[in-house]
Coordinates of C-alpha atoms and ligand atoms in Angstrom, one line a residue:
Chain A
M826 CA -0.2 -0.5 0.0
S827 CA 3.0 2.2 0.7
E828 CA 4.0 5.0 -2.5
S829 CA 6.9 2.5 -3.7
T830 CA 4.5 -0.5 -4.3
V831 CA 3.1 -1.1 -7.9
Q832 CA -0.5 -2.5 -7.9
I833 CA -2.3 -4.3 -10.4
A834 CA -5.7 -4.0 -10.7
L835 CA -7.6 -7.3 -11.2
V836 CA -10.7 -5.8 -13.1
L837 CA -13.6 -7.5 -12.0
P838 CA -12.6 -11.9 -12.3
D839 CA -15.7 -12.7 -11.0
L840 CA -16.7 -11.4 -14.4
L841 CA -14.3 -11.5 -16.8
G842 CA -12.4 -13.9 -15.5
T843 CA -13.5 -17.0 -18.3
Y844 CA -10.0 -18.0 -19.4
G845 CA -7.4 -18.4 -16.1
D846 CA -7.0 -14.2 -16.8
F847 CA -6.3 -15.1 -12.7
G848 CA -3.0 -15.9 -14.4
N849 CA -2.2 -13.1 -16.3
A850 CA -1.8 -11.0 -12.6
V851 CA -0.2 -13.7 -11.6
V852 CA 3.0 -13.2 -13.3
L853 CA 2.9 -9.8 -13.6
D854 CA 3.4 -9.7 -9.1
K855 CA 5.4 -12.3 -9.4
R856 CA 8.1 -11.2 -12.5
M857 CA 7.8 -8.2 -10.2
K858 CA 8.1 -9.4 -6.9
W859 CA 11.4 -11.6 -7.6
R860 CA 13.5 -8.1 -9.2
G861 CA 12.7 -7.4 -6.1
I862 CA 10.0 -4.4 -6.9
S863 CA 6.9 -4.5 -4.3
S864 CA 3.8 -4.9 -6.2
E865 CA 0.2 -6.3 -5.1
I866 CA -2.8 -7.4 -6.9
V867 CA -5.8 -5.1 -6.3
T868 CA -8.4 -7.9 -6.8
V869 CA -11.9 -5.5 -7.9
N870 CA -15.3 -7.4 -7.7
F871 CA -18.5 -7.5 -10.1
G872 CA -21.0 -3.9 -7.7
E873 CA -17.2 -2.6 -6.1
P874 CA -16.2 0.9 -7.8
V875 CA -13.1 0.1 -10.1
P876 CA -10.3 2.4 -8.1
E877 CA -8.0 5.1 -10.3
T878 CA -4.9 5.1 -8.7
C879 CA -3.5 2.1 -9.6
D880 CA -0.7 1.7 -11.9
I881 CA -1.9 -1.8 -14.0
Y882 CA -5.3 -3.0 -14.7
V883 CA -5.9 -6.5 -16.0
V884 CA -8.9 -6.7 -17.9
G885 CA -9.9 -10.1 -18.9
G886 CA -12.0 -12.0 -20.8
G887 CA -15.6 -13.0 -20.2
E888 CA -18.9 -14.5 -22.3
D889 CA -21.4 -12.3 -23.7
T890 CA -23.5 -11.6 -20.4
A891 CA -20.8 -10.8 -18.5
Q892 CA -19.3 -8.6 -21.0
T893 CA -22.5 -6.3 -21.4
L894 CA -22.4 -6.1 -17.6
A895 CA -18.8 -5.1 -17.8
V896 CA -19.0 -2.4 -19.5
R897 CA -21.9 -0.8 -17.5
H898 CA -19.8 -1.6 -14.8
L899 CA -17.2 0.2 -16.0
R900 CA -18.5 2.9 -16.6
E901 CA -20.9 4.0 -13.3
H902 CA -17.6 2.9 -12.3
P903 CA -15.2 4.8 -14.3
G904 CA -11.9 4.5 -12.6
L905 CA -10.1 2.1 -15.1
Q906 CA -11.1 5.2 -17.7
R907 CA -9.3 7.8 -15.6
A908 CA -6.0 6.3 -14.9
V909 CA -6.0 5.6 -18.7
T910 CA -6.4 9.6 -18.9
R911 CA -2.8 9.4 -15.8
G912 CA -1.1 7.2 -18.4
A913 CA -2.1 3.8 -16.6
T914 CA -0.6 0.3 -18.5
V915 CA -3.6 -1.2 -19.7
L916 CA -4.4 -5.1 -20.4
G917 CA -7.0 -6.8 -22.3
V918 CA -7.4 -9.7 -23.1
C919 CA -10.7 -11.1 -25.4
A920 CA -13.4 -9.5 -24.2
G921 CA -11.6 -6.5 -22.8
I922 CA -10.2 -5.7 -27.0
Q923 CA -14.2 -5.8 -27.6
I924 CA -14.8 -3.5 -24.7
F925 CA -12.7 -0.8 -24.8
G926 CA -13.2 -0.2 -28.4
E927 CA -15.4 2.6 -30.3
S928 CA -18.3 -0.2 -30.6
F929 CA -18.6 -3.9 -31.1
T930 CA -21.5 -5.9 -32.9
R931 CA -23.2 -9.2 -32.0
A932 CA -24.3 -11.8 -33.7
D933 CA -27.7 -10.7 -33.4
E934 CA -26.7 -7.5 -35.4
I935 CA -27.5 -5.4 -32.0
T936 CA -24.2 -3.1 -31.9
H937 CA -23.1 -1.9 -28.1
P938 CA -21.0 1.7 -27.2
G939 CA -17.3 -0.1 -25.7
L940 CA -15.4 2.4 -23.7
G941 CA -13.9 3.6 -26.9
L942 CA -9.9 3.9 -25.5
I943 CA -9.4 2.2 -27.9
D944 CA -9.7 3.1 -32.2
S945 CA -11.8 -0.3 -33.0
T946 CA -14.4 -1.6 -33.7
S947 CA -15.3 -5.0 -33.4
H948 CA -18.2 -7.5 -34.9
A949 CA -19.5 -11.3 -35.1
G950 CA -16.6 -13.1 -37.4
G951 CA -19.0 -16.2 -39.9
S952 CA -17.0 -19.1 -37.7
R953 CA -15.2 -18.5 -34.5
A954 CA -11.4 -19.2 -34.6
I955 CA -10.1 -21.9 -32.5
G956 CA -6.5 -23.0 -31.9
E957 CA -3.4 -22.2 -31.0
V958 CA -2.1 -18.5 -32.6
L959 CA 2.3 -17.3 -33.1
A960 CA 2.3 -14.4 -34.2
K961 CA 5.3 -11.5 -35.1
P962 CA 5.8 -8.9 -32.3
A963 CA 4.5 -5.3 -34.2
H964 CA 7.0 -1.8 -34.2
G965 CA 10.0 -4.3 -32.4
L966 CA 7.7 -4.1 -29.5
F967 CA 9.2 -6.6 -28.1
D968 CA 11.4 -10.0 -28.8
G969 CA 10.9 -12.9 -29.8
V970 CA 7.3 -14.6 -31.4
L971 CA 4.0 -14.0 -29.3
T972 CA 1.8 -17.5 -28.1
G973 CA -1.8 -17.7 -27.2
F974 CA -4.6 -19.9 -27.6
E975 CA -7.4 -17.7 -29.4
N976 CA -11.5 -19.3 -28.7
H977 CA -13.6 -16.1 -30.0
Q978 CA -16.1 -15.6 -32.3
G979 CA -15.3 -11.0 -33.0
R980 CA -13.1 -9.8 -35.3
T981 CA -12.1 -6.4 -34.9
V982 CA -10.6 -3.3 -37.4
L983 CA -7.8 -1.2 -36.1
G984 CA -9.0 2.9 -37.0
P985 CA -5.8 5.1 -37.8
A986 CA -5.1 6.2 -33.3
A987 CA -4.4 2.7 -32.8
R988 CA -1.9 -0.1 -34.3
P989 CA -1.5 -4.0 -34.5
L990 CA -0.5 -6.2 -31.3
A991 CA 1.7 -8.5 -33.4
H992 CA 1.0 -9.9 -37.0
V993 CA -0.8 -13.0 -37.1
T994 CA 1.3 -15.8 -38.5
V995 CA -0.6 -18.9 -37.8
G996 CA -4.4 -18.4 -36.2
T997 CA -6.6 -15.6 -36.4
G998 CA -6.3 -12.9 -34.3
N999 CA -8.3 -9.9 -34.9
D1000 CA -9.2 -10.5 -38.4
G1001 CA -6.8 -13.9 -39.7
K1002 CA -4.0 -10.6 -40.2
N1003 CA -3.4 -8.6 -37.4
E1004 CA -3.4 -9.8 -34.4
G1005 CA -4.1 -6.9 -30.5
A1006 CA -4.7 -3.4 -30.8
V1007 CA -1.5 -0.9 -28.7
Q1008 CA -2.7 3.4 -28.5
G1009 CA -0.9 4.3 -26.0
K1010 CA -0.1 2.2 -22.9
I1011 CA -3.1 -0.1 -23.3
V1012 CA -2.1 -3.0 -25.2
C1013 CA -4.9 -5.2 -26.6
T1014 CA -5.1 -9.0 -27.9
Y1015 CA -7.3 -11.7 -28.3
L1016 CA -5.4 -14.0 -27.2
H1017 CA -5.3 -16.0 -23.8
G1018 CA -3.2 -19.2 -23.1
P1019 CA -3.0 -17.1 -19.5
V1020 CA -0.8 -14.8 -21.9
L1021 CA 1.0 -12.9 -20.0
P1022 CA 2.4 -16.7 -18.8
R1023 CA 3.1 -17.6 -21.9
N1024 CA 5.1 -14.6 -23.2
P1025 CA 7.5 -12.9 -20.4
A1026 CA 8.3 -10.6 -22.9
L1027 CA 4.8 -8.9 -23.6
A1028 CA 5.5 -9.4 -19.6
D1029 CA 8.2 -7.2 -18.6
M1030 CA 6.8 -4.9 -21.2
L1031 CA 4.2 -4.2 -19.8
I1032 CA 6.1 -3.4 -16.2
E1033 CA 8.5 -1.3 -18.0
W1034 CA 6.1 1.3 -18.6
A1035 CA 4.3 1.1 -15.4
T1036 CA 7.4 1.3 -13.7
G1037 CA 9.7 3.1 -16.1
R1038 CA 13.0 1.4 -15.2
K1039 CA 14.4 -1.1 -16.9
V1040 CA 14.1 -4.6 -15.9
E1041 CA 16.4 -6.9 -16.2
P1042 CA 15.2 -10.7 -18.1
L1043 CA 14.6 -13.6 -15.6
E1044 CA 16.3 -17.2 -16.5
L1045 CA 12.4 -19.8 -16.1
P1046 CA 13.4 -22.8 -17.4
A1047 CA 10.0 -23.9 -17.6
V1048 CA 8.6 -21.2 -19.3
T1049 CA 11.4 -21.3 -21.9
Q1050 CA 10.6 -25.2 -22.1
M1051 CA 7.3 -24.6 -22.3
R1052 CA 7.5 -21.2 -25.3
A1053 CA 9.0 -24.3 -27.5
E1054 CA 6.9 -26.1 -26.6
R1055 CA 3.7 -24.0 -27.6
L1056 CA 5.6 -23.0 -30.9
K1057 CA 5.9 -26.2 -32.5
A1058 CA 2.5 -27.4 -31.7
A1059 CA 1.8 -24.4 -33.5
G1060 CA 3.4 -25.0 -36.0
Q1061 CA 2.4 -28.0 -36.7
R1062 CA -1.0 -27.2 -37.1
A1063 CA 0.0 -24.1 -39.7
E1064 CA 1.3 -27.0 -42.1
V1065 CA -2.0 -28.7 -42.0
Chain B
M80 CA -20.9 -57.5 -31.1
S81 CA -21.8 -53.9 -30.6
S82 CA -21.4 -53.4 -26.9
K83 CA -17.8 -55.5 -27.6
L84 CA -16.2 -53.3 -30.3
S85 CA -17.9 -50.1 -28.1
Q86 CA -15.6 -52.1 -25.8
K87 CA -12.0 -51.9 -28.1
M88 CA -13.5 -48.5 -29.4
G89 CA -12.3 -47.5 -25.4
L90 CA -15.4 -45.7 -25.2
G91 CA -16.0 -46.9 -21.6
A92 CA -17.4 -50.0 -20.5
G93 CA -19.3 -51.2 -23.4
G94 CA -21.7 -48.8 -23.0
M95 CA -22.5 -46.9 -25.6
I96 CA -23.2 -48.8 -28.8
G97 CA -26.2 -50.9 -27.7
G98 CA -28.0 -47.5 -27.1
R99 CA -27.1 -45.7 -29.4
V100 CA -28.4 -48.5 -31.6
A101 CA -31.4 -48.4 -29.7
L102 CA -32.5 -45.2 -30.3
K103 CA -31.5 -45.7 -34.0
L104 CA -34.3 -48.1 -34.9
D105 CA -36.8 -46.5 -32.3
P106 CA -36.3 -42.5 -31.4
Q107 CA -38.8 -44.0 -28.5
A108 CA -36.7 -46.2 -26.7
L109 CA -36.2 -44.0 -23.8
R110 CA -39.8 -43.2 -22.7
R111 CA -40.5 -46.5 -23.0
L112 CA -38.1 -48.4 -21.6
A113 CA -39.0 -45.7 -18.6
S114 CA -42.6 -45.3 -18.1
G115 CA -43.5 -46.7 -15.3
K116 CA -40.5 -47.1 -13.8
H117 CA -39.2 -44.5 -10.8
V118 CA -36.4 -42.9 -12.0
A119 CA -34.5 -40.9 -10.2
L120 CA -32.1 -38.8 -12.4
V121 CA -28.7 -37.3 -11.5
T122 CA -26.9 -34.2 -12.9
G123 CA -24.6 -31.6 -12.5
T124 CA -20.1 -30.6 -13.2
N125 CA -19.0 -32.5 -10.6
G126 CA -20.1 -35.4 -8.5
K127 CA -22.3 -37.0 -10.7
T128 CA -20.8 -40.5 -10.9
T129 CA -20.3 -40.6 -7.7
S130 CA -23.9 -40.0 -6.4
T131 CA -25.9 -41.9 -8.5
M132 CA -23.6 -45.0 -7.3
M133 CA -24.2 -43.7 -3.9
L134 CA -27.8 -42.9 -4.8
A135 CA -28.4 -46.9 -6.5
R136 CA -26.7 -48.0 -3.9
A137 CA -29.3 -46.5 -1.4
V138 CA -32.0 -47.0 -3.6
G139 CA -31.3 -50.8 -3.9
A140 CA -32.9 -50.8 0.2
L141 CA -36.4 -51.2 -2.6
G142 CA -35.9 -53.4 -5.4
E143 CA -33.7 -54.1 -8.3
V144 CA -32.4 -50.5 -9.2
A145 CA -31.5 -50.3 -13.0
T146 CA -28.3 -47.5 -13.2
N147 CA -25.8 -46.6 -15.8
H148 CA -22.9 -47.2 -13.6
S149 CA -20.3 -46.8 -16.0
G150 CA -20.9 -43.0 -16.6
A151 CA -22.5 -44.0 -19.7
N152 CA -23.8 -40.9 -19.0
M153 CA -25.9 -39.2 -22.2
P154 CA -29.1 -41.2 -23.5
D155 CA -28.0 -44.1 -25.9
G156 CA -26.5 -44.7 -22.0
H157 CA -29.5 -44.9 -20.3
V158 CA -31.2 -47.0 -23.0
T159 CA -28.7 -49.4 -22.4
A160 CA -29.2 -49.5 -18.9
L161 CA -33.1 -49.6 -18.9
S162 CA -32.7 -52.4 -21.4
K163 CA -29.9 -54.2 -19.6
Q164 CA -32.5 -54.6 -17.0
P165 CA -36.4 -54.1 -18.3
D166 CA -37.7 -55.2 -14.6
A167 CA -36.5 -53.8 -13.0
P168 CA -38.6 -51.0 -10.7
Y169 CA -36.5 -48.3 -9.8
A170 CA -33.5 -46.5 -12.0
V171 CA -31.1 -44.4 -11.0
L172 CA -29.3 -42.4 -14.0
E173 CA -26.9 -39.5 -14.0
V174 CA -27.1 -37.6 -16.5
D175 CA -25.2 -34.9 -18.2
E176 CA -26.3 -31.4 -17.8
G177 CA -26.3 -31.0 -21.1
Y178 CA -28.7 -34.0 -22.5
F179 CA -30.3 -33.2 -19.1
P180 CA -33.5 -31.3 -20.4
A181 CA -34.3 -34.1 -23.3
V182 CA -33.4 -37.2 -21.3
A183 CA -35.4 -35.5 -18.2
V184 CA -38.9 -34.4 -20.5
A185 CA -38.2 -38.3 -21.9
A186 CA -38.1 -40.4 -18.7
Q187 CA -40.5 -38.2 -16.9
P188 CA -38.7 -38.7 -13.2
S189 CA -40.1 -38.8 -9.9
V190 CA -36.2 -37.0 -8.4
A191 CA -34.2 -35.1 -10.1
V192 CA -31.1 -34.2 -8.4
L193 CA -29.3 -31.2 -8.4
L194 CA -25.6 -31.2 -7.8
N195 CA -23.7 -28.0 -8.9
L196 CA -23.0 -26.0 -12.3
S197 CA -19.4 -24.5 -13.0
R198 CA -17.3 -24.2 -15.8
D199 CA -16.3 -27.0 -17.5
Q200 CA -13.3 -27.4 -20.6
L201 CA -14.5 -24.1 -22.2
D202 CA -13.9 -24.9 -26.1
R203 CA -15.9 -27.8 -25.8
V204 CA -19.1 -27.5 -23.7
G205 CA -21.9 -24.0 -23.8
E206 CA -21.5 -21.7 -21.2
V207 CA -22.4 -22.5 -17.4
R208 CA -25.4 -19.7 -17.5
T209 CA -27.1 -21.0 -21.1
I210 CA -27.3 -25.2 -19.2
E211 CA -28.9 -22.6 -16.0
R212 CA -31.6 -21.8 -18.1
S213 CA -32.5 -24.8 -19.7
L214 CA -32.6 -27.0 -17.1
R215 CA -35.2 -24.5 -15.3
D216 CA -36.8 -24.2 -18.1
V217 CA -37.8 -28.3 -17.9
I218 CA -37.7 -28.6 -14.4
S219 CA -40.6 -25.9 -14.2
G220 CA -42.6 -28.5 -16.3
L221 CA -41.8 -31.6 -14.9
Q222 CA -45.4 -32.9 -13.8
N223 CA -44.4 -35.0 -10.7
C224 CA -41.0 -34.5 -10.2
T225 CA -39.5 -33.5 -6.6
V226 CA -35.6 -32.0 -7.1
I227 CA -33.2 -32.3 -4.6
A228 CA -31.1 -28.6 -4.8
N229 CA -27.8 -27.7 -3.0
C230 CA -29.2 -24.6 -2.5
D231 CA -25.5 -23.8 -1.3
D232 CA -24.6 -23.0 -5.7
V233 CA -26.5 -19.9 -6.8
M234 CA -26.7 -21.9 -10.8
V235 CA -28.4 -24.9 -9.0
T236 CA -30.8 -22.9 -6.8
S237 CA -31.9 -20.7 -9.3
A238 CA -32.3 -23.6 -11.7
A239 CA -34.3 -25.5 -9.3
K240 CA -36.4 -22.4 -7.6
D241 CA -39.4 -22.9 -10.7
A242 CA -40.0 -26.5 -9.4
R243 CA -43.5 -27.8 -7.9
R244 CA -41.3 -29.8 -5.1
V245 CA -38.0 -28.4 -4.6
V246 CA -35.4 -30.3 -1.4
W247 CA -32.6 -28.4 -0.8
V248 CA -29.9 -29.1 0.8
A249 CA -26.9 -27.2 2.4
T250 CA -24.1 -29.4 1.0
G251 CA -21.1 -26.9 2.3
T252 CA -20.0 -26.7 -1.7
G253 CA -20.2 -24.4 -4.4
W254 CA -18.0 -22.8 -7.1
H255 CA -18.5 -18.8 -6.6
Q256 CA -16.8 -17.8 -9.8
D257 CA -19.3 -18.5 -11.9
S258 CA -21.7 -16.6 -10.6
A259 CA -20.9 -13.6 -9.5
S260 CA -23.4 -11.9 -11.3
C261 CA -27.5 -13.4 -11.0
P262 CA -28.4 -15.8 -13.4
R263 CA -32.2 -14.3 -13.2
C264 CA -31.7 -10.5 -13.4
G265 CA -27.6 -10.0 -14.2
E266 CA -27.4 -8.1 -10.7
P267 CA -24.4 -8.6 -8.6
I268 CA -24.7 -11.5 -5.7
R269 CA -23.5 -11.0 -2.6
W270 CA -22.2 -13.4 0.3
Q271 CA -22.4 -12.9 3.6
G272 CA -21.1 -15.7 4.9
E273 CA -22.5 -19.3 3.7
H274 CA -25.9 -16.5 2.7
W275 CA -26.1 -15.0 -0.8
T276 CA -28.9 -12.7 -2.3
C277 CA -29.4 -11.0 -5.6
T278 CA -29.1 -7.9 -4.4
H279 CA -32.6 -7.2 -7.3
C280 CA -33.9 -9.3 -7.3
D281 CA -36.1 -11.9 -5.4
L282 CA -33.3 -14.8 -5.9
A283 CA -31.6 -15.9 -2.2
R284 CA -30.3 -19.3 -0.6
P285 CA -33.6 -20.7 0.1
K286 CA -34.1 -22.4 3.2
P287 CA -32.1 -25.5 3.4
D288 CA -34.2 -28.8 4.5
W289 CA -30.9 -30.9 4.8
V290 CA -27.8 -29.2 6.4
T291 CA -24.1 -31.4 5.7
S292 CA -22.1 -30.7 8.9
N293 CA -19.1 -31.7 9.6
G294 CA -18.6 -35.4 8.6
H295 CA -22.6 -35.8 9.8
L296 CA -26.1 -34.4 8.0
I297 CA -29.0 -32.9 10.2
A298 CA -32.3 -34.5 8.6
P299 CA -35.8 -32.2 8.6
N300 CA -36.8 -34.0 10.9
A301 CA -33.5 -32.5 13.1
S302 CA -32.1 -36.1 13.3
K303 CA -28.1 -35.8 13.0
V304 CA -26.3 -39.2 11.2
E305 CA -23.0 -39.9 10.5
L306 CA -21.7 -40.3 7.1
K307 CA -18.6 -42.3 8.1
L308 CA -17.8 -42.3 4.6
R309 CA -15.1 -44.6 2.9
L310 CA -14.9 -41.4 0.3
P311 CA -12.5 -38.9 1.1
G312 CA -13.3 -34.7 1.0
V313 CA -16.0 -33.0 2.1
F314 CA -17.2 -32.8 -1.3
N315 CA -18.2 -36.5 -0.8
Q316 CA -19.5 -35.9 1.7
A317 CA -22.5 -32.9 -0.2
N318 CA -22.8 -36.2 -2.7
A319 CA -23.8 -38.3 0.5
V320 CA -25.7 -35.7 2.0
M321 CA -28.0 -35.1 -1.8
A322 CA -28.4 -39.1 -2.5
T323 CA -29.2 -39.8 1.3
A324 CA -32.1 -36.9 0.8
A325 CA -33.2 -38.4 -2.6
A326 CA -33.1 -41.6 -1.1
T327 CA -35.2 -40.8 1.1
K328 CA -37.6 -38.8 -1.1
L329 CA -38.5 -42.3 -3.7
G330 CA -39.3 -44.3 0.4
V331 CA -35.9 -45.6 2.6
P332 CA -35.0 -44.9 5.3
I333 CA -32.2 -42.5 6.6
E334 CA -30.4 -43.9 8.7
E335 CA -30.9 -47.3 6.0
A336 CA -29.8 -44.5 3.2
V337 CA -26.8 -43.8 4.7
R338 CA -25.7 -47.3 5.6
R339 CA -25.6 -48.9 2.2
L340 CA -24.4 -46.1 -0.1
R341 CA -20.9 -45.4 2.5
G342 CA -20.2 -48.8 1.0
V343 CA -19.2 -47.4 -1.5
S344 CA -15.4 -46.7 -2.3
N345 CA -14.0 -46.9 -5.3
V346 CA -15.9 -44.8 -8.6
A347 CA -14.5 -45.9 -12.2
G348 CA -11.4 -46.1 -11.0
R349 CA -11.3 -43.2 -8.9
Y350 CA -9.9 -43.6 -5.5
R351 CA -8.4 -46.4 -5.4
S352 CA -4.4 -47.6 -4.8
I353 CA -2.6 -49.3 -7.3
I354 CA 0.5 -50.4 -5.9
R355 CA 3.6 -49.2 -7.7
S356 CA 7.0 -50.9 -6.8
G357 CA 6.1 -49.8 -3.8
R358 CA 4.6 -47.2 -3.5
A359 CA 1.0 -47.2 -2.6
A360 CA -0.7 -44.7 -4.9
R361 CA -4.0 -43.1 -4.7
L362 CA -6.0 -42.0 -7.9
L363 CA -8.3 -39.4 -7.8
L364 CA -9.6 -37.6 -11.3
S365 CA -10.1 -33.5 -11.3
K366 CA -12.1 -32.7 -14.9
N367 CA -12.4 -28.7 -14.3
P368 CA -10.8 -26.0 -11.9
A369 CA -14.0 -26.3 -8.5
G370 CA -12.8 -30.2 -9.7
W371 CA -9.4 -29.7 -8.7
S372 CA -10.5 -27.1 -6.2
E373 CA -12.2 -29.9 -3.8
T374 CA -9.5 -32.7 -5.1
L375 CA -6.8 -30.3 -3.3
T376 CA -8.3 -29.7 -0.7
V377 CA -8.5 -34.2 0.0
V378 CA -4.6 -34.4 -1.1
K379 CA -4.1 -31.6 1.7
E380 CA -4.9 -33.9 4.6
A381 CA -2.6 -35.3 4.7
E382 CA 1.0 -34.0 3.7
H383 CA 2.0 -36.8 0.9
P384 CA 3.8 -36.3 -2.6
A385 CA 1.9 -35.5 -5.5
V386 CA 1.4 -36.4 -8.5
L387 CA -0.5 -34.5 -10.9
V388 CA -1.5 -35.6 -14.1
I389 CA -2.8 -32.8 -17.3
N390 CA -3.5 -34.1 -21.1
A391 CA -5.2 -31.2 -23.1
N392 CA -6.8 -34.1 -26.1
E393 CA -9.9 -32.8 -27.1
A394 CA -12.0 -34.6 -24.4
D395 CA -10.3 -32.3 -22.1
G396 CA -10.7 -29.3 -23.9
R397 CA -7.0 -28.1 -25.9
D398 CA -6.6 -24.6 -24.0
L399 CA -5.4 -25.1 -20.8
S400 CA -5.8 -21.1 -19.5
W401 CA -8.4 -22.9 -16.6
L402 CA -4.8 -24.2 -14.9
W403 CA -4.9 -20.9 -13.8
D404 CA -7.7 -20.9 -11.5
V405 CA -7.0 -24.4 -9.5
P406 CA -5.2 -22.7 -6.2
F407 CA -2.0 -25.0 -7.4
E408 CA -0.7 -22.4 -4.0
R409 CA -1.8 -24.7 -1.9
L410 CA 0.5 -27.0 -2.7
R411 CA 3.4 -25.3 -1.7
G412 CA 6.0 -27.0 0.9
R413 CA 4.9 -30.4 -0.8
R414 CA 6.9 -32.9 -3.1
V415 CA 5.4 -32.7 -6.7
V416 CA 6.0 -33.9 -9.5
A417 CA 4.4 -32.4 -13.1
S418 CA 3.2 -35.1 -15.6
G419 CA 1.6 -35.6 -19.0
E420 CA 1.5 -34.9 -22.0
R421 CA 1.3 -31.1 -20.7
A422 CA 3.7 -31.3 -18.2
T423 CA 5.5 -28.2 -18.6
D424 CA 2.4 -25.9 -18.9
L425 CA 2.1 -27.4 -15.5
A426 CA 5.3 -26.6 -14.2
V427 CA 4.7 -23.0 -15.6
R428 CA 1.5 -22.5 -13.3
L429 CA 3.0 -24.2 -10.6
T430 CA 6.3 -22.0 -11.0
Y431 CA 4.1 -19.2 -10.7
A432 CA 2.8 -21.3 -7.9
E433 CA 6.2 -20.9 -6.1
V434 CA 5.8 -24.8 -5.7
E435 CA 9.0 -26.8 -5.8
H436 CA 8.3 -29.5 -8.4
T437 CA 10.2 -31.7 -11.7
I438 CA 9.1 -32.6 -14.3
V439 CA 8.5 -36.1 -15.1
P440 CA 5.7 -36.2 -18.5
D441 CA 5.4 -40.2 -17.6
P442 CA 3.0 -40.7 -14.8
M443 CA 3.8 -44.4 -14.2
K444 CA 7.9 -42.5 -14.3
A445 CA 6.4 -40.0 -12.4
I446 CA 4.8 -42.2 -9.3
D447 CA 8.2 -44.3 -9.3
S448 CA 10.8 -40.9 -9.2
L449 CA 9.3 -40.5 -5.5
P450 CA 10.3 -42.5 -2.2
I451 CA 8.9 -45.2 -0.8
G452 CA 5.4 -44.7 1.1
P453 CA 2.1 -42.7 -0.1
V454 CA 1.7 -41.6 -3.1
E455 CA -1.4 -39.0 -4.1
V456 CA -2.2 -38.9 -8.4
I457 CA -4.5 -36.7 -9.4
A458 CA -4.9 -36.2 -13.7
N459 CA -7.0 -34.6 -15.8
Y460 CA -10.0 -36.9 -17.6
T461 CA -7.6 -38.7 -20.9
A462 CA -4.7 -38.8 -18.3
F463 CA -7.0 -40.5 -15.3
R464 CA -8.3 -43.0 -18.2
D465 CA -4.5 -43.9 -19.9
L466 CA -3.6 -44.2 -16.1
N467 CA -6.3 -46.8 -15.6
A468 CA -6.0 -49.0 -17.7
R469 CA -2.3 -48.8 -18.0
A470 CA -2.4 -50.0 -14.4
A471 CA -4.9 -52.3 -15.4
D472 CA -3.0 -53.7 -18.0
E473 CA 0.3 -53.8 -15.6
Ligands
ZN1991 ZN1 -31.5 -10.6 -9.9

């Protein structure tokens, strides 16, 4: 709680925690603690106000109903939007990319307004994209290949103010070409797995954005081995 | 012949194909076979097989019981079970939650047991809310059915609330993570101790008729009976009280129901121990976050080393994100081996949970890697199935 403690807000895990998104907060927390950076996870449940003073906000994925409720909640308690204005770092996964955009249109053709934090619109695609994904980080944002598992029907089109997070080599992502979005210090992605355990370089990028300091690499053999296995599995998917 | 083929193909204990052919020949087979019987259906995300076995044992006090022991819990499995014992006056059937509406309409149960509803493998099964809604719709229309429902589970309560007759059971178990918002109106659910209530509509925890309490049950007549189960864990106590409430509804005296279901010790290979080069390995199955969470509390009862076996085949769900919903942190300080086809994914989860571990992908070798003595083996669906098959071969 001291001023030097980096606070990670885990936003509405009870609504948007469908894909183990708790894992993203844990990875940020541990990767800071193991480097001697004081950090803590602040859980914000459905029905509770969203604090505006946290350093990193992690928003997960959820079903349609949950997503609608989450948007309503985040409007009623606009702590996240205020934090963004202040320059906080944000990770939005799966539903996050739709919630943060200008609007999202469901399979029933009803268009719902998003929070307008990202210059993007989302709509329901024809088929559900399910499986391992590989993508090359855009603009040299971070090292290595982005890996994850996707399971979504949404397709997302980015406007000029948003940039893609990565370019898809295996899988679908936003539209079969681009994956995710970056705007200011907001990062969105369709990938779970969860995404940060799979992609330590992305986790460290978020940590550097939030703390304003460079962090040293962290050698975790299990993570290196898992990345190799997942890259191989996705590569086999590409050959099919 | 088809039953043998089914066994060869590894489709369970030969319970499927016979029923599948029968249903093709006669789509009304289930309705026809069930008519005239006292039928009890058991559904929910976790504990179905155990509760069904317990209830079938208890109802055995009244007469012959047809039941689908092998866990073949879809309509073809029900047809097979009922065809095998056409003269049995009672049927106790485990039903996959997705098939429950169709089976309930055909079988017209006198008792329906609703254990719990939580997320299962996500890239395979529908949303929890969709299932709750479909159960609610069919249950409100069942004419002569008493629903035995777990009132500590928000989703189950909503599904059962509109039934003509409900017996509420406080099981002390419920997975809160899928019920932050009310299944009826979407507003937040508030918990205060064991009590819960919707902040907007009238959905709230009903007053229980039966209570599960510390290895005992408290019946509606306030009598207290010690369960003394051979199966471990509070969730098996919950299963036992649900089964007793259902058996009592069918006419079995409470004490007799408990005495009978107490005998269940091995459920389709679960909880049994295999002896392997001096190590007694107890096999535990866990298929989803709620199941793992419960199993980890069982394992906590003793400080034995644990082998955790994770696969991600079609039947397990290909996406392992759910590993992060399981509180593996509880295993800190214990000797743990990560195993299975996706041992490395598990190892990453354990690393971040700060649980010391080794990685041995072959589960038999993983057991061998531990010191002589008792070992707990927790495996997900296909990992458990393969392990049981290998244990039988050796
Ligand atoms: Zn409500």
